[in-house]
mmCIF file of C-alpha atoms in Angstrom:
data_model
loop_
_atom_site.group_PDB
_atom_site.id
_atom_site.type_symbol
_atom_site.label_atom_id
_atom_site.label_comp_id
_atom_site.label_asym_id
_atom_site.label_seq_id
_atom_site.Cartn_x
_atom_site.Cartn_y
_atom_site.Cartn_z
ATOM 1 C CA MET A 65 0.000 0.000 0.000
ATOM 2 C CA LEU A 66 2.812 2.400 0.916
ATOM 3 C CA GLU A 67 4.640 1.668 -2.342
ATOM 4 C CA ARG A 68 1.442 2.318 -4.297
ATOM 5 C CA ASN A 69 1.039 5.725 -2.631
ATOM 6 C CA TYR A 70 4.633 6.611 -3.485
ATOM 7 C CA ARG A 71 3.908 5.819 -7.105
ATOM 8 C CA LYS A 72 0.888 8.123 -7.060
ATOM 9 C CA TYR A 73 2.948 10.940 -5.550
ATOM 10 C CA ILE A 74 5.672 10.464 -8.177
ATOM 11 C CA VAL A 75 3.118 10.547 -11.030
ATOM 12 C CA VAL A 76 1.507 13.705 -9.613
ATOM 13 C CA LEU A 77 4.911 15.359 -9.135
ATOM 14 C CA ILE A 78 6.004 14.567 -12.704
ATOM 15 C CA SER A 79 2.703 15.888 -14.067
ATOM 16 C CA VAL A 80 3.018 19.149 -12.112
ATOM 17 C CA LEU A 81 6.628 19.636 -13.215
ATOM 18 C CA GLY A 82 5.716 18.928 -16.834
ATOM 19 C CA LEU A 83 2.862 21.421 -16.699
ATOM 20 C CA ALA A 84 5.100 24.039 -15.080
ATOM 21 C CA MET A 85 7.779 23.528 -17.715
ATOM 22 C CA GLY A 86 5.200 23.810 -20.494
ATOM 23 C CA VAL A 87 3.743 27.005 -19.038
ATOM 24 C CA SER A 88 7.239 28.429 -18.596
ATOM 25 C CA ALA A 89 8.160 27.705 -22.222
ATOM 26 C CA HIS A 90 4.871 29.055 -23.539
ATOM 27 C CA SER A 91 5.230 32.235 -21.493
ATOM 28 C CA ARG A 92 8.572 33.063 -23.108
ATOM 29 C CA PRO A 93 7.791 35.094 -26.246
ATOM 30 C CA TYR A 94 9.702 35.026 -29.515
ATOM 31 C CA LYS A 95 12.001 38.016 -29.899
ATOM 32 C CA TRP A 96 12.388 38.163 -33.705
ATOM 33 C CA GLU A 97 10.069 38.335 -36.703
ATOM 34 C CA LEU A 98 10.450 38.035 -40.458
ATOM 35 C CA GLY A 99 7.664 39.264 -42.695
ATOM 36 C CA LEU A 100 6.549 39.794 -46.279
ATOM 37 C CA GLN A 101 4.049 42.468 -47.216
ATOM 38 C CA GLY A 102 2.318 43.924 -50.224
ATOM 39 C CA GLY A 103 -0.399 46.354 -51.114
ATOM 40 C CA CYS A 104 -1.036 49.649 -52.834
ATOM 41 C CA GLY A 105 0.749 52.981 -52.647
ATOM 42 C CA TYR A 106 0.339 56.564 -53.760
ATOM 43 C CA TYR A 107 2.228 59.814 -54.019
ATOM 44 C CA VAL A 108 1.236 63.385 -53.133
ATOM 45 C CA GLY A 109 3.150 66.217 -54.773
ATOM 46 C CA ASP A 110 3.203 68.569 -57.727
ATOM 47 C CA ALA A 111 1.688 66.053 -60.121
ATOM 48 C CA SER A 112 -0.777 64.377 -57.733
ATOM 49 C CA PRO A 113 -2.363 66.652 -55.100
ATOM 50 C CA HIS A 114 -4.542 64.038 -53.325
ATOM 51 C CA ILE A 115 -4.024 60.730 -51.546
ATOM 52 C CA PHE A 116 -5.165 57.503 -53.251
ATOM 53 C CA LYS A 117 -4.776 59.066 -56.673
ATOM 54 C CA ASN A 118 -2.818 57.095 -59.295
ATOM 55 C CA VAL A 119 -2.497 54.116 -56.966
ATOM 56 C CA ARG A 120 0.208 51.579 -57.811
ATOM 57 C CA GLU A 121 1.744 48.443 -56.295
ATOM 58 C CA VAL A 122 3.993 48.226 -53.219
ATOM 59 C CA TYR A 123 5.820 45.154 -51.926
ATOM 60 C CA GLY A 124 8.727 44.277 -49.655
ATOM 61 C CA GLY A 125 9.799 42.698 -46.399
ATOM 62 C CA HIS A 126 10.917 43.454 -42.877
ATOM 63 C CA VAL A 127 12.713 42.130 -39.825
ATOM 64 C CA ARG A 128 11.536 43.103 -36.352
ATOM 65 C CA TYR A 129 13.085 42.820 -32.889
ATOM 66 C CA LYS A 130 10.637 42.843 -29.968
ATOM 67 C CA PHE A 131 11.899 44.309 -26.699
ATOM 68 C CA ASP A 132 8.726 43.156 -24.955
ATOM 69 C CA ARG A 133 5.067 42.603 -25.832
ATOM 70 C CA ARG A 134 4.513 46.321 -26.491
ATOM 71 C CA TRP A 135 7.726 47.853 -27.831
ATOM 72 C CA ALA A 136 9.548 46.777 -30.991
ATOM 73 C CA LEU A 137 12.058 48.015 -33.564
ATOM 74 C CA GLN A 138 11.450 47.279 -37.242
ATOM 75 C CA LEU A 139 13.790 47.446 -40.254
ATOM 76 C CA LYS A 140 11.856 47.472 -43.519
ATOM 77 C CA GLY A 141 12.540 47.663 -47.250
ATOM 78 C CA LEU A 142 9.814 48.427 -49.819
ATOM 79 C CA HIS A 143 9.685 48.832 -53.573
ATOM 80 C CA GLN A 144 7.089 51.308 -54.795
ATOM 81 C CA VAL A 145 5.976 52.747 -58.127
ATOM 82 C CA ILE A 146 4.543 56.273 -58.243
ATOM 83 C CA ARG A 147 2.925 57.986 -61.197
ATOM 84 C CA GLY A 148 0.968 61.079 -62.201
ATOM 85 C CA THR A 149 0.245 63.508 -65.013
ATOM 86 C CA LEU A 150 1.717 66.878 -65.922
ATOM 87 C CA PRO A 151 -0.517 69.818 -64.947
ATOM 88 C CA GLU A 152 -0.363 71.375 -68.412
ATOM 89 C CA ASP A 153 -0.781 68.067 -70.274
ATOM 90 C CA LYS A 154 -3.073 65.491 -68.645
ATOM 91 C CA SER A 155 -2.440 63.036 -71.453
ATOM 92 C CA PHE A 156 1.226 62.719 -70.480
ATOM 93 C CA VAL A 157 1.569 60.073 -67.765
ATOM 94 C CA TRP A 158 4.908 59.719 -66.006
ATOM 95 C CA SER A 159 6.075 57.088 -63.503
ATOM 96 C CA ASN A 160 9.034 56.565 -61.237
ATOM 97 C CA LYS A 161 10.327 53.701 -59.097
ATOM 98 C CA LEU A 162 11.364 54.090 -55.459
ATOM 99 C CA VAL A 163 13.131 51.889 -52.929
ATOM 100 C CA ASN A 164 12.235 52.865 -49.365
ATOM 101 C CA LEU A 165 14.468 51.760 -46.469
ATOM 102 C CA ASP A 166 13.473 52.754 -42.947
ATOM 103 C CA VAL A 167 13.806 51.953 -39.261
ATOM 104 C CA VAL A 168 10.794 52.585 -37.027
ATOM 105 C CA ALA A 169 9.967 52.226 -33.345
ATOM 106 C CA GLU A 170 6.596 50.572 -32.698
ATOM 107 C CA PHE A 171 4.211 50.641 -29.750
ATOM 108 C CA ASN A 172 1.394 48.100 -29.329
ATOM 109 C CA PHE A 173 -1.636 49.363 -27.428
ATOM 110 C CA PHE A 174 -2.161 45.877 -25.939
ATOM 111 C CA ARG A 175 0.306 43.191 -24.832
ATOM 112 C CA LEU A 176 0.441 41.069 -27.978
ATOM 113 C CA GLY A 177 0.522 37.262 -27.786
ATOM 114 C CA LYS A 178 -1.430 34.062 -27.160
ATOM 115 C CA MET A 179 -1.530 33.245 -23.430
ATOM 116 C CA GLU A 180 -4.828 31.796 -22.268
ATOM 117 C CA TYR A 181 -3.969 32.137 -18.570
ATOM 118 C CA ASP A 182 -3.069 35.866 -18.726
ATOM 119 C CA SER A 183 -6.016 38.102 -19.626
ATOM 120 C CA ARG A 184 -3.708 41.089 -20.172
ATOM 121 C CA VAL A 185 -2.171 39.453 -23.255
ATOM 122 C CA LYS A 186 -4.295 39.806 -26.398
ATOM 123 C CA PRO A 187 -3.988 38.069 -29.800
ATOM 124 C CA ILE A 188 -4.825 41.334 -31.592
ATOM 125 C CA SER A 189 -3.593 44.876 -31.032
ATOM 126 C CA PRO A 190 -3.536 48.213 -32.851
ATOM 127 C CA TYR A 191 -0.138 49.913 -32.970
ATOM 128 C CA ILE A 192 1.581 53.132 -34.003
ATOM 129 C CA PHE A 193 5.085 53.715 -35.346
ATOM 130 C CA LEU A 194 7.580 56.483 -36.091
ATOM 131 C CA GLY A 195 11.135 56.467 -37.407
ATOM 132 C CA VAL A 196 13.638 57.580 -40.042
ATOM 133 C CA GLY A 197 14.247 56.431 -43.586
ATOM 134 C CA VAL A 198 15.927 57.021 -46.907
ATOM 135 C CA GLY A 199 14.458 56.695 -50.383
ATOM 136 C CA LEU A 200 16.350 55.810 -53.566
ATOM 137 C CA TYR A 201 14.899 56.823 -56.941
ATOM 138 C CA GLY A 202 15.742 58.239 -60.348
ATOM 139 C CA LEU A 203 18.071 56.717 -62.933
ATOM 140 C CA ASN A 204 19.524 53.475 -61.525
ATOM 141 C CA TYR A 205 18.250 54.636 -58.115
ATOM 142 C CA GLY A 206 21.063 57.154 -58.060
ATOM 143 C CA THR A 207 19.177 59.881 -56.178
ATOM 144 C CA ALA A 208 18.650 59.642 -52.407
ATOM 145 C CA ALA A 209 16.411 61.614 -50.049
ATOM 146 C CA ALA A 210 15.622 61.282 -46.359
ATOM 147 C CA TYR A 211 12.069 60.894 -45.140
ATOM 148 C CA LEU A 212 10.061 60.641 -41.936
ATOM 149 C CA PRO A 213 7.982 57.421 -41.799
ATOM 150 C CA PHE A 214 4.942 57.284 -39.499
ATOM 151 C CA GLY A 215 1.626 55.478 -39.376
ATOM 152 C CA ILE A 216 -0.826 53.124 -37.715
ATOM 153 C CA GLY A 217 -1.643 49.449 -38.030
ATOM 154 C CA VAL A 218 -3.136 46.284 -36.540
ATOM 155 C CA LYS A 219 -1.397 43.017 -35.609
ATOM 156 C CA TRP A 220 -3.220 39.697 -35.251
ATOM 157 C CA GLU A 221 -1.522 36.556 -33.924
ATOM 158 C CA PHE A 222 -3.843 33.993 -35.533
ATOM 159 C CA ALA A 223 -1.666 30.940 -34.784
ATOM 160 C CA PRO A 224 1.441 30.119 -32.726
ATOM 161 C CA ARG A 225 4.427 31.949 -34.304
ATOM 162 C CA TRP A 226 2.290 33.419 -37.114
ATOM 163 C CA GLN A 227 0.768 36.877 -37.501
ATOM 164 C CA LEU A 228 -1.202 38.891 -39.996
ATOM 165 C CA GLN A 229 -0.495 42.619 -40.005
ATOM 166 C CA PHE A 230 -2.107 45.593 -41.656
ATOM 167 C CA ALA A 231 -0.326 48.967 -41.795
ATOM 168 C CA TRP A 232 -1.025 52.387 -43.262
ATOM 169 C CA GLN A 233 2.272 54.233 -43.564
ATOM 170 C CA HIS A 234 3.110 57.766 -44.664
ATOM 171 C CA ASN A 235 6.580 58.912 -45.720
ATOM 172 C CA LEU A 236 7.164 62.659 -45.516
ATOM 173 C CA TYR A 237 10.150 63.299 -47.780
ATOM 174 C CA PHE A 238 12.581 66.136 -47.269
ATOM 175 C CA ALA A 239 12.602 66.595 -51.033
ATOM 176 C CA ASP A 240 10.389 67.920 -53.805
ATOM 177 C CA ASN A 241 11.530 65.969 -56.840
ATOM 178 C CA LEU A 242 10.256 62.406 -56.481
ATOM 179 C CA GLU A 243 8.600 62.761 -59.875
ATOM 180 C CA ASN A 244 12.058 62.845 -61.490
ATOM 181 C CA VAL A 245 10.539 64.866 -64.346
ATOM 182 C CA GLU A 246 12.829 67.647 -65.483
ATOM 183 C CA GLY A 247 11.466 71.134 -64.842
ATOM 184 C CA LEU A 248 8.456 70.020 -62.784
ATOM 185 C CA GLY A 249 9.820 70.895 -59.327
ATOM 186 C CA ASN A 250 7.203 72.781 -57.328
ATOM 187 C CA THR A 251 6.352 75.134 -60.201
ATOM 188 C CA TYR A 252 2.637 74.413 -60.118
ATOM 189 C CA ASN A 253 2.181 74.572 -56.341
ATOM 190 C CA LEU A 254 0.008 71.452 -56.240
ATOM 191 C CA ASN A 255 1.041 70.006 -52.912
ATOM 192 C CA GLY A 256 -2.455 70.443 -51.523
ATOM 193 C CA SER A 257 -2.536 70.279 -47.722
ATOM 194 C CA ASN A 258 1.213 69.561 -47.499
ATOM 195 C CA PHE A 259 2.197 72.875 -45.936
ATOM 196 C CA LEU A 260 5.910 71.954 -45.970
ATOM 197 C CA ASN A 261 5.891 71.737 -49.784
ATOM 198 C CA CYS A 262 7.570 68.352 -49.560
ATOM 199 C CA ASP A 263 6.624 65.223 -51.473
ATOM 200 C CA LEU A 264 4.698 62.542 -49.619
ATOM 201 C CA THR A 265 4.263 58.848 -50.333
ATOM 202 C CA GLY A 266 1.899 56.436 -48.649
ATOM 203 C CA GLN A 267 1.339 52.697 -48.501
ATOM 204 C CA MET A 268 -1.518 50.480 -47.336
ATOM 205 C CA MET A 269 -0.103 46.988 -46.846
ATOM 206 C CA LEU A 270 -1.111 43.549 -45.659
ATOM 207 C CA GLY A 271 1.636 41.237 -44.467
ATOM 208 C CA ILE A 272 2.290 37.807 -43.017
ATOM 209 C CA VAL A 273 4.862 37.362 -40.252
ATOM 210 C CA PHE A 274 6.786 34.409 -38.822
ATOM 211 C CA GLU A 275 8.226 34.589 -35.292
ATOM 212 C CA PHE A 276 11.483 32.950 -34.206
ATOM 213 C CA GLY A 277 14.200 33.188 -31.559
ATOM 214 C CA ARG A 278 12.397 32.471 -28.290
ATOM 215 C CA GLU A 279 13.481 34.560 -25.317
ATOM 216 C CA LYS A 280 16.119 32.819 -23.200
ATOM 217 C CA LYS A 281 14.934 31.070 -20.074
ATOM 218 C CA ILE A 282 15.827 32.894 -16.873
ATOM 219 C CA CYS A 283 17.892 30.840 -14.414
ATOM 220 C CA ARG A 284 16.197 31.536 -11.068
ATOM 221 C CA TYR A 285 18.858 29.570 -9.172
ATOM 222 C CA CYS A 286 21.636 31.671 -10.747
ATOM 223 C CA LEU A 287 19.924 34.887 -9.651
ATOM 224 C CA TYR A 288 19.557 33.713 -6.065
ATOM 225 C CA SER A 289 23.100 32.311 -5.883
ATOM 226 C CA GLU A 290 24.829 35.555 -6.896
#
């Protein structure tokens, strides 16, 4: 009888330890993300005074490092095509290709993740971001201009290690020649509500993200033994 009780205790102990180890592993989030995204983009400047006019394709990828469940740093590269018409000749349609490279800091409004036992962690969260970037355009992408990227978005962790993300980003360029059309400049004063008279690009993108690099397990014994 005594031996049988010992066996029961051992089984219960192993079960509790296994559950604790599983909870501990599940509670450690992944620190890195890789993602692909695509969507539509537009340009606002001398030859296109309004957003969502002359919409063209945008696509690219990103890598993200997550400091915690709210704060993250993202490095992103996008390829975008912009186009418009000349003010004096609407039949003439021009286009230009851009490569946008930027680094942005992100803030999630909720703690993002999938943890059934912690009600503070949500599988979906809106977020905002702000950073710095540089755009390459013109012949053989030989012209560069700095820009200020900012925007809003939503992240949804629909499965373990997988997310869907939607973002609406604006890039305020410190330049007025993204059209790369000789003589256009800001001659026609068609920047609309852009009081800085700088060119602006925007992108609405949907992306899929894969998480990797789980956070290292904390050695509680090491902390207490120091």
